[in-house]
PDB file of C-alpha atoms in Angstrom:
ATOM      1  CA  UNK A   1     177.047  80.709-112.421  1.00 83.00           C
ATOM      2  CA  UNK A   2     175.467  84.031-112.277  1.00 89.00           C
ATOM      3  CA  UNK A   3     172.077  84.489-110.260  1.00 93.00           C
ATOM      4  CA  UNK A   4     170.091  87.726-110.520  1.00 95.00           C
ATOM      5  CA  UNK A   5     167.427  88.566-107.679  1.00 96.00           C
ATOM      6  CA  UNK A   6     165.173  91.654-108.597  1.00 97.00           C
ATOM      7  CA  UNK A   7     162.835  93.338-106.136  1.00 97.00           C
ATOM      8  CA  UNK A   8     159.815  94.055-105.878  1.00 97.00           C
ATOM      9  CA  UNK A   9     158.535  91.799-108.104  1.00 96.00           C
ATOM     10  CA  UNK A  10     154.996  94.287-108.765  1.00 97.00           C
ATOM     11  CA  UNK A  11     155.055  98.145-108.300  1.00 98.00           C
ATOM     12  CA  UNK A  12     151.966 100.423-108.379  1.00 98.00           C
ATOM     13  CA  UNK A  13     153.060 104.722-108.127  1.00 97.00           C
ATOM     14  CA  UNK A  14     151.164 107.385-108.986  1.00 98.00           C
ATOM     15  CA  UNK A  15     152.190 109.710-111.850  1.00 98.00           C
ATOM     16  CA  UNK A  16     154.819 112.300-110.948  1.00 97.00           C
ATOM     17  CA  UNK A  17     156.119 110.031-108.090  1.00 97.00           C
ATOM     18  CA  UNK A  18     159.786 108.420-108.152  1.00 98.00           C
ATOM     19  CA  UNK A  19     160.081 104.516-108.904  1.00 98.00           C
ATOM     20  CA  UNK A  20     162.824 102.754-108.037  1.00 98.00           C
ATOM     21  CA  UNK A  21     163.816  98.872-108.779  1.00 98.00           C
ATOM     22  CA  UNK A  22     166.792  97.126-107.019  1.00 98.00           C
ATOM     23  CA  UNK A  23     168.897  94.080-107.898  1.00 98.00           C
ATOM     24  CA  UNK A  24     171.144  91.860-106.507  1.00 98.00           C
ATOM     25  CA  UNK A  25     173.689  89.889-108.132  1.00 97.00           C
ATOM     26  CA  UNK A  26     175.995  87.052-107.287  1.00 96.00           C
ATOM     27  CA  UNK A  27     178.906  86.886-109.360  1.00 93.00           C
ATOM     28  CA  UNK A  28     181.863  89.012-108.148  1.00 92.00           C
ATOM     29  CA  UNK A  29     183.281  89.088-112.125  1.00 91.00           C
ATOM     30  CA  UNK A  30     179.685  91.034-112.991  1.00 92.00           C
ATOM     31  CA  UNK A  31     180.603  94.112-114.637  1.00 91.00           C
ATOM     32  CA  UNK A  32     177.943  95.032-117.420  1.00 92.00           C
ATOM     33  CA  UNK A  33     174.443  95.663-115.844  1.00 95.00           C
ATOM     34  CA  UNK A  34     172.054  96.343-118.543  1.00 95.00           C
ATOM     35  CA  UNK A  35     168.540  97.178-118.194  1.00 97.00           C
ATOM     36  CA  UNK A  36     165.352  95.820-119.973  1.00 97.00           C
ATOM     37  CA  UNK A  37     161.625  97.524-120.481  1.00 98.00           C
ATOM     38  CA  UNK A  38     159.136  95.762-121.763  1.00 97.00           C
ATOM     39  CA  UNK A  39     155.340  97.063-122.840  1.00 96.00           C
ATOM     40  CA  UNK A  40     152.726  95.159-123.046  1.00 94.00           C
ATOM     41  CA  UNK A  41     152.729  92.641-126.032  1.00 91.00           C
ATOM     42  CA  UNK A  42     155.882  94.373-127.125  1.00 94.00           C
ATOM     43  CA  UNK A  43     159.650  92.916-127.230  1.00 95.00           C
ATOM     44  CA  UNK A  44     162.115  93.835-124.472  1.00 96.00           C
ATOM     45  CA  UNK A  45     164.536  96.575-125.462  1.00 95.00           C
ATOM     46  CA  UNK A  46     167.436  97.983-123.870  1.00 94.00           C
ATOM     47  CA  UNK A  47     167.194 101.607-121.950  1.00 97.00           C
ATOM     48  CA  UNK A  48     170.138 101.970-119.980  1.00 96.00           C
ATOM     49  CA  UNK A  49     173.136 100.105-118.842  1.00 94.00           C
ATOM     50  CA  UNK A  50     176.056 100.914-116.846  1.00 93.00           C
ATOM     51  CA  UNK A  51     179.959  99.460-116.201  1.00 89.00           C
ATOM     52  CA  UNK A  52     181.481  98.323-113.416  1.00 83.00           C
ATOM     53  CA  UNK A  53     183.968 100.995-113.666  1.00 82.00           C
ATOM     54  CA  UNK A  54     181.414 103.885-113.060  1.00 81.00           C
ATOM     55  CA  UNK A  55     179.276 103.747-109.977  1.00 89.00           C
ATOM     56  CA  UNK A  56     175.641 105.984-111.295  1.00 94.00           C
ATOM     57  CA  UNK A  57     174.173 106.885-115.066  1.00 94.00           C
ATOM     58  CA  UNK A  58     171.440 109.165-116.207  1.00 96.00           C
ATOM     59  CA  UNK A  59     169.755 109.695-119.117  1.00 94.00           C
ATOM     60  CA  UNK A  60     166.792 111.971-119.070  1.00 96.00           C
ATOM     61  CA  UNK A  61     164.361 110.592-115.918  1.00 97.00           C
ATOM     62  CA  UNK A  62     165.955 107.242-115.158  1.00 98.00           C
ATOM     63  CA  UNK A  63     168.923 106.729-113.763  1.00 97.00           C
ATOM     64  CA  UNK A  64     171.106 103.235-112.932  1.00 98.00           C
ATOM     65  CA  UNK A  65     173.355 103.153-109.632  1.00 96.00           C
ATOM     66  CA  UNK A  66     175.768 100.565-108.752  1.00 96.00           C
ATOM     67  CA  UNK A  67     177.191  99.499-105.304  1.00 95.00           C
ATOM     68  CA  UNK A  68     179.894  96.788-106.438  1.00 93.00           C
ATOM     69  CA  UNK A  69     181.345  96.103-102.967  1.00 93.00           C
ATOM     70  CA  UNK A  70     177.357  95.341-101.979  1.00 95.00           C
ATOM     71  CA  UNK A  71     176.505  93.647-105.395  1.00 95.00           C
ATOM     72  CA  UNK A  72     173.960  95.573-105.840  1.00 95.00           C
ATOM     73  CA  UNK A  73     172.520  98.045-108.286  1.00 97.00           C
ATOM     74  CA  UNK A  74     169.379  99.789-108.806  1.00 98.00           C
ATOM     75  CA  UNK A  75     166.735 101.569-111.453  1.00 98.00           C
ATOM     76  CA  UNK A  76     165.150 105.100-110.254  1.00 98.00           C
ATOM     77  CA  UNK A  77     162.572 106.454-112.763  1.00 98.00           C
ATOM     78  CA  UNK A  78     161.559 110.264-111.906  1.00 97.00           C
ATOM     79  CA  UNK A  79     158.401 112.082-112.673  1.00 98.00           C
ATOM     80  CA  UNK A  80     156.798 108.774-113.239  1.00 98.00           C
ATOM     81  CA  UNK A  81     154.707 109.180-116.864  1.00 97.00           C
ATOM     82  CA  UNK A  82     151.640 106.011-118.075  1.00 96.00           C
ATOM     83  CA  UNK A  83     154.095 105.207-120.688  1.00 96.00           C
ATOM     84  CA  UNK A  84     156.483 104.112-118.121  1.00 98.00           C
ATOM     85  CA  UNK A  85     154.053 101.220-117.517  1.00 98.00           C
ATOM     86  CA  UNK A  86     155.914  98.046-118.230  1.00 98.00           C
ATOM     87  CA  UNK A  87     158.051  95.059-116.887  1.00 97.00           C
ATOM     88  CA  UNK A  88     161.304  96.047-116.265  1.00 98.00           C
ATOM     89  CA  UNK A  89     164.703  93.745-116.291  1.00 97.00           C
ATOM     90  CA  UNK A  90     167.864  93.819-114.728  1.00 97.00           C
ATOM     91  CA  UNK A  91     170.674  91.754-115.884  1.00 95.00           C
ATOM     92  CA  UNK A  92     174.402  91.197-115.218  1.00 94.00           C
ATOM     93  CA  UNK A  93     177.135  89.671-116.793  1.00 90.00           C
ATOM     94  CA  UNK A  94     181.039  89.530-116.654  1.00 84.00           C
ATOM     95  CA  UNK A  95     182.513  90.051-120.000  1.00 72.00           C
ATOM     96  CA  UNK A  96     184.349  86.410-120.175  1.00 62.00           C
ATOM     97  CA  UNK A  97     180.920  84.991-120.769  1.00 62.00           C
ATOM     98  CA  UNK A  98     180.473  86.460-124.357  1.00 65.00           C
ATOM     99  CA  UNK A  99     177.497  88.667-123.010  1.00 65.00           C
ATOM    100  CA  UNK A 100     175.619  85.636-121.949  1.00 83.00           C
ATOM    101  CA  UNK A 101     173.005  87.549-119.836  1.00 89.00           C
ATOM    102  CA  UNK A 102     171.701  86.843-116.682  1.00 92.00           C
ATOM    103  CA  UNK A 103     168.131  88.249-116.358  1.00 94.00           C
ATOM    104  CA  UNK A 104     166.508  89.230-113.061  1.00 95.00           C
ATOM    105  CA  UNK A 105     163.089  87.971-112.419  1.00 95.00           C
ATOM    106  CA  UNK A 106     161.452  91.112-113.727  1.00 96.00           C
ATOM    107  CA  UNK A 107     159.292  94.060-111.604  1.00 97.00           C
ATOM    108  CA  UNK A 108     156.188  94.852-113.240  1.00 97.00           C
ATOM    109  CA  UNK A 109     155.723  98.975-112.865  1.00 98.00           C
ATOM    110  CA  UNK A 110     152.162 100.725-113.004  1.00 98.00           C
ATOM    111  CA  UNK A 111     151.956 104.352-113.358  1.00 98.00           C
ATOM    112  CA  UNK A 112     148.527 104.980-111.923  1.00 96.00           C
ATOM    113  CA  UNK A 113     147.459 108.555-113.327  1.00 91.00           C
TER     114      UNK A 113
ATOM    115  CA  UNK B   1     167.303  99.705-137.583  1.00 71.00           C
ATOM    116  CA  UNK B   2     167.642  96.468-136.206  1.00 70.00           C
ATOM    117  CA  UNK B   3     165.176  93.523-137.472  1.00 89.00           C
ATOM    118  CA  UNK B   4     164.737  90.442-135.747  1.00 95.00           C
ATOM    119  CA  UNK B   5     161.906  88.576-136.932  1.00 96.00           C
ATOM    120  CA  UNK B   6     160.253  84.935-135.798  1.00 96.00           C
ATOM    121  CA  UNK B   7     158.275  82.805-137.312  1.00 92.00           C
ATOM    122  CA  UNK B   8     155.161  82.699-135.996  1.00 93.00           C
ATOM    123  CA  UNK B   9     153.411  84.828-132.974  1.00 94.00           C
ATOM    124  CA  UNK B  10     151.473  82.149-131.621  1.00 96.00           C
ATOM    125  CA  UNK B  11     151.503  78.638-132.081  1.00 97.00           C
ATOM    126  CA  UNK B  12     149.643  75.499-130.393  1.00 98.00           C
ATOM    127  CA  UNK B  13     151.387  72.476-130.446  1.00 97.00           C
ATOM    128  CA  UNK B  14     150.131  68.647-128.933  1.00 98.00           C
ATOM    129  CA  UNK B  15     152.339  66.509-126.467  1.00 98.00           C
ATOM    130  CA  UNK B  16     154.850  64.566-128.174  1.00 97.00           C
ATOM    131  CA  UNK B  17     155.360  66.704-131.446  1.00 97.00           C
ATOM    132  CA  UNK B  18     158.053  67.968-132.621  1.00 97.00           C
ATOM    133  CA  UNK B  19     158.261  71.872-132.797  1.00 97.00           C
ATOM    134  CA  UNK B  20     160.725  74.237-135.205  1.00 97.00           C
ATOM    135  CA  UNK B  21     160.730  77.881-133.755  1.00 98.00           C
ATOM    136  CA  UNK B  22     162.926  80.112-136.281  1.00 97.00           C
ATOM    137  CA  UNK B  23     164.317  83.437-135.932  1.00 97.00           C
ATOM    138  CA  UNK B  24     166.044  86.138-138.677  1.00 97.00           C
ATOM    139  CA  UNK B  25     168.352  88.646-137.829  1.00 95.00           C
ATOM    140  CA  UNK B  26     168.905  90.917-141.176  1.00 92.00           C
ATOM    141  CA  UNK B  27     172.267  92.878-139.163  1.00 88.00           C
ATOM    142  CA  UNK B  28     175.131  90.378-139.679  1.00 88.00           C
ATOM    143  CA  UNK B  29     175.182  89.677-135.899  1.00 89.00           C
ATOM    144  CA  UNK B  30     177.428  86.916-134.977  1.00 89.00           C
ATOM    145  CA  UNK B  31     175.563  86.215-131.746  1.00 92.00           C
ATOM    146  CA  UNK B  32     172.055  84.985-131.590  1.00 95.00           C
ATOM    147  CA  UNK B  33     170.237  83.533-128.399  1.00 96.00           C
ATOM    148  CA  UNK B  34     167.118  81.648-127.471  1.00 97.00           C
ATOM    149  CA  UNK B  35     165.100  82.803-124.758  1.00 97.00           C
ATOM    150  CA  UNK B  36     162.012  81.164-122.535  1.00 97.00           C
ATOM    151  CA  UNK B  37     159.862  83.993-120.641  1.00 96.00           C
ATOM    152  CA  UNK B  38     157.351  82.799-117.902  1.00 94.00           C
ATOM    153  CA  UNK B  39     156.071  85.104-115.010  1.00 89.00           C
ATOM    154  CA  UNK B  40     157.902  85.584-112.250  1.00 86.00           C
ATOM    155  CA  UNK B  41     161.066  83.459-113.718  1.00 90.00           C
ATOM    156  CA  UNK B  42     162.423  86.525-115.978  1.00 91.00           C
ATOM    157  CA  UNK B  43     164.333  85.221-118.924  1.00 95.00           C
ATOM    158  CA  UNK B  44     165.998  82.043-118.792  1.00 95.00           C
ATOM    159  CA  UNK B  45     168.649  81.461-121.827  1.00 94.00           C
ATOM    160  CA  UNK B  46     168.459  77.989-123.387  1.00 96.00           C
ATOM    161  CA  UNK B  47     171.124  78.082-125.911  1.00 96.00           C
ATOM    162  CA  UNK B  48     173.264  80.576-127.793  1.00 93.00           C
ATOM    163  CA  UNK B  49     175.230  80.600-130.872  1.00 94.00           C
ATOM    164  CA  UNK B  50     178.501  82.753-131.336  1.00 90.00           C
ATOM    165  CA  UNK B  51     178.994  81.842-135.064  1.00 88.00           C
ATOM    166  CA  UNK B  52     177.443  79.492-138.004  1.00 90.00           C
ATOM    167  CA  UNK B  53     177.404  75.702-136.553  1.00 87.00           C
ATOM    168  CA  UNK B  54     178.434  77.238-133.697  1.00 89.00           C
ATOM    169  CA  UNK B  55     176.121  76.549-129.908  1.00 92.00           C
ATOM    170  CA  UNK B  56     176.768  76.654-126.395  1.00 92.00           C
ATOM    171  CA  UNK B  57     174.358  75.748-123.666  1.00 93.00           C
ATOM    172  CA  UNK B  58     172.299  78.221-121.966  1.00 92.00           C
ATOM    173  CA  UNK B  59     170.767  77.880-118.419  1.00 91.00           C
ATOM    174  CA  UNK B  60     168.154  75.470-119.271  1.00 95.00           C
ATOM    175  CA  UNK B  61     168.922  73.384-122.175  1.00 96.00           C
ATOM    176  CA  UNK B  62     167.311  70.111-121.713  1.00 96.00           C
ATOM    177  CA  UNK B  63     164.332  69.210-124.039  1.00 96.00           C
ATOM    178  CA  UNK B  64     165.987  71.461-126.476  1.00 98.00           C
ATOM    179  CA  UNK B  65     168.079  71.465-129.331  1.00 97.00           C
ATOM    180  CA  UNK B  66     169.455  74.437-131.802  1.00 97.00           C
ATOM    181  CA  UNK B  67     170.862  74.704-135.303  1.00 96.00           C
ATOM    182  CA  UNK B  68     172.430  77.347-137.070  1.00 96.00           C
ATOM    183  CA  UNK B  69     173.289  76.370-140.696  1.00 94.00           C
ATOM    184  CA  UNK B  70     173.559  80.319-141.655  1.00 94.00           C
ATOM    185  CA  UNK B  71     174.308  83.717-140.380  1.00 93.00           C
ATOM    186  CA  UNK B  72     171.210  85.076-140.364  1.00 95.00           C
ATOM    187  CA  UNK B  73     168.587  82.338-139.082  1.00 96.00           C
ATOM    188  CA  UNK B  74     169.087  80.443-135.545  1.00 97.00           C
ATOM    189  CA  UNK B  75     166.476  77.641-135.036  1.00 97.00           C
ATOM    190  CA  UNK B  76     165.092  76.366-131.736  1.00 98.00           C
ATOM    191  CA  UNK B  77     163.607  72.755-131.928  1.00 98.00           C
ATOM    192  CA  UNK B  78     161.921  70.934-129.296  1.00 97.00           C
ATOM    193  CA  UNK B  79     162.213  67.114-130.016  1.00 94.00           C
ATOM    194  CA  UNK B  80     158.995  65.752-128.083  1.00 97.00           C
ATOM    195  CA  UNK B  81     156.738  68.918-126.988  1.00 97.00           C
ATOM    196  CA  UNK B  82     155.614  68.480-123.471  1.00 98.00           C
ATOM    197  CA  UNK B  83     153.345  70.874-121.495  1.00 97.00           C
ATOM    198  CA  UNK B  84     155.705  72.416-119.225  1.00 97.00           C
ATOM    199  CA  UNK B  85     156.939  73.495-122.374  1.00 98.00           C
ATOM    200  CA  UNK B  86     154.176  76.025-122.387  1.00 98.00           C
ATOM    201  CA  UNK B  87     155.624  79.151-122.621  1.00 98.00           C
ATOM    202  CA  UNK B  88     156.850  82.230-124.203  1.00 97.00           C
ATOM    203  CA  UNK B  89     159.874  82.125-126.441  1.00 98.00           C
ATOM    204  CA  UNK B  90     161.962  85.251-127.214  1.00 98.00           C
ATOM    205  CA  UNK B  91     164.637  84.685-129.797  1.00 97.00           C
ATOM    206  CA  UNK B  92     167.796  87.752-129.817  1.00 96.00           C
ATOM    207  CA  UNK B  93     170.851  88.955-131.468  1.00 94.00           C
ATOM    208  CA  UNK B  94     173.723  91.110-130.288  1.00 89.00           C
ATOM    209  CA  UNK B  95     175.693  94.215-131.272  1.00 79.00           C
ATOM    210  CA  UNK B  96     177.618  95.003-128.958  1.00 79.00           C
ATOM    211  CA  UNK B  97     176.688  94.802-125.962  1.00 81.00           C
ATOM    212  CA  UNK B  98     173.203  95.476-126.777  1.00 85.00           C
ATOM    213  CA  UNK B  99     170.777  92.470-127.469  1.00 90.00           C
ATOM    214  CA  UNK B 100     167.696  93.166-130.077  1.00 93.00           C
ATOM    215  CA  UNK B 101     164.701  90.950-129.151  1.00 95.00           C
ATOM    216  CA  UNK B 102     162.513  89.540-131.522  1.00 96.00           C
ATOM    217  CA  UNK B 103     158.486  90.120-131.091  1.00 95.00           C
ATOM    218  CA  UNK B 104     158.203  86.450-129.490  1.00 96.00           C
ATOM    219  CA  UNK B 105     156.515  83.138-130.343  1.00 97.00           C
ATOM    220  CA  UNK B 106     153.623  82.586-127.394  1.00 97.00           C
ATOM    221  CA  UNK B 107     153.865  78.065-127.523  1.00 98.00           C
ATOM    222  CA  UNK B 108     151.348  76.185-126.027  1.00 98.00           C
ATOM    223  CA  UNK B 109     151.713  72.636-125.982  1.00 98.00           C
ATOM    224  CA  UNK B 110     148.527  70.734-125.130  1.00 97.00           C
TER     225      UNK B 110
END
């Protein structure tokens, strides 16, 4: 099956500076990469996610890339903000599983201001 | 909007008893999932359900068992609570390919 390796596992930046999460995956058949934030005592929800079929997305500050030949694909959050404070998630899956996830270990990000 | 609702928030449970997390989705999703959150570990599916009486085996299954008997409410029971049970359980459903998580069930078995 599927196995998800996220890195680093804690990250401390100061406000205004550039974060940036990577993941590895194991699974050549991957091809939906979703992303995860989660606050503090507050349910996971989804903020961006990106095909197989399209190597880099951005919406507003963050931004997903994709390397499929390396298996790897990465989170960059610009003009780090407090409210970007959370744990983060990275997940793959290949569509013939039905969306059955496979969650990185998380990366907990603190936006010191 | 999206509402997926659980039972309870938190919940302390002793060795050996048998425990009923539910979870509501109010969106007509077809797919529902069972999550368990610890530090460190990310989260680990334990069993999801495509349809009504309808399960599959997540990553972690054993100690576990699931029912589905309608649409809108997946259950997650845990025969015989043991301590490394302790955890955090997220339940979800999916549009799409988006998953809405519910608020979480915090278990500690003692």
């Amino acid at each position: 099956g599927e196995n998800v390796e996220q890195h680093p596992s804690t990250l401390s930046v100061q406000e205004g500076d550039s974060a940036v999460i990577k993941c590895t995956y194991s699974d050549s058949a991957s091809n939906y990469f979703p992303w995860y934030k989660q606050e503090l005592g507050k349910r996971p929800q989804l903020i961006i996610d990106i095909r197989s079929n399209v190597g880099e997305k951005k919406d507003q500050r963050i931004a997903v890339t994709l390397n499929k030949t390396a298996k790897h694909f990465s989170l960059h959050i610009t003009e780090t903000q407090p409210e970007d404070s959370a744990v983060y998630f990275c997940a793959a899956t290949p569509e013939a599983a039905g969306n059955k996830l496979t969650f990185g270990g998380g990366t907990r990000v603190l936006v010191k201001p | 909007d999206v509402k997926v609702t659980q039972s309870s928030r938190y919940l302390v449970k002793r060795t050996g008893e048998k425990v009923f997390l539910e979870c509501v989705q109010d969106m007509d999703h077809e797919n529902m999932f069972w999550y368990r959150q610890d530090p460190g570990l990310g989260l680990r599916l334990i069993y999801f359900s495509y349809d009504v009486k309808m399960k599959e085996k997540g990553d972690i299954p054993e100690g576990y068992s699931v029912s589905r008997e309608k649409k809108e409410r997946f259950s997650l029971i845990l025969e015989s609570a043991s301590t490394n049970q302790t955890s955090m359980y997220l339940c979800a459903s999916r549009l799409g390919y988006e998953q809405y998580f519910g608020p979480g069930t915090r278990l500690t078995v003692t």
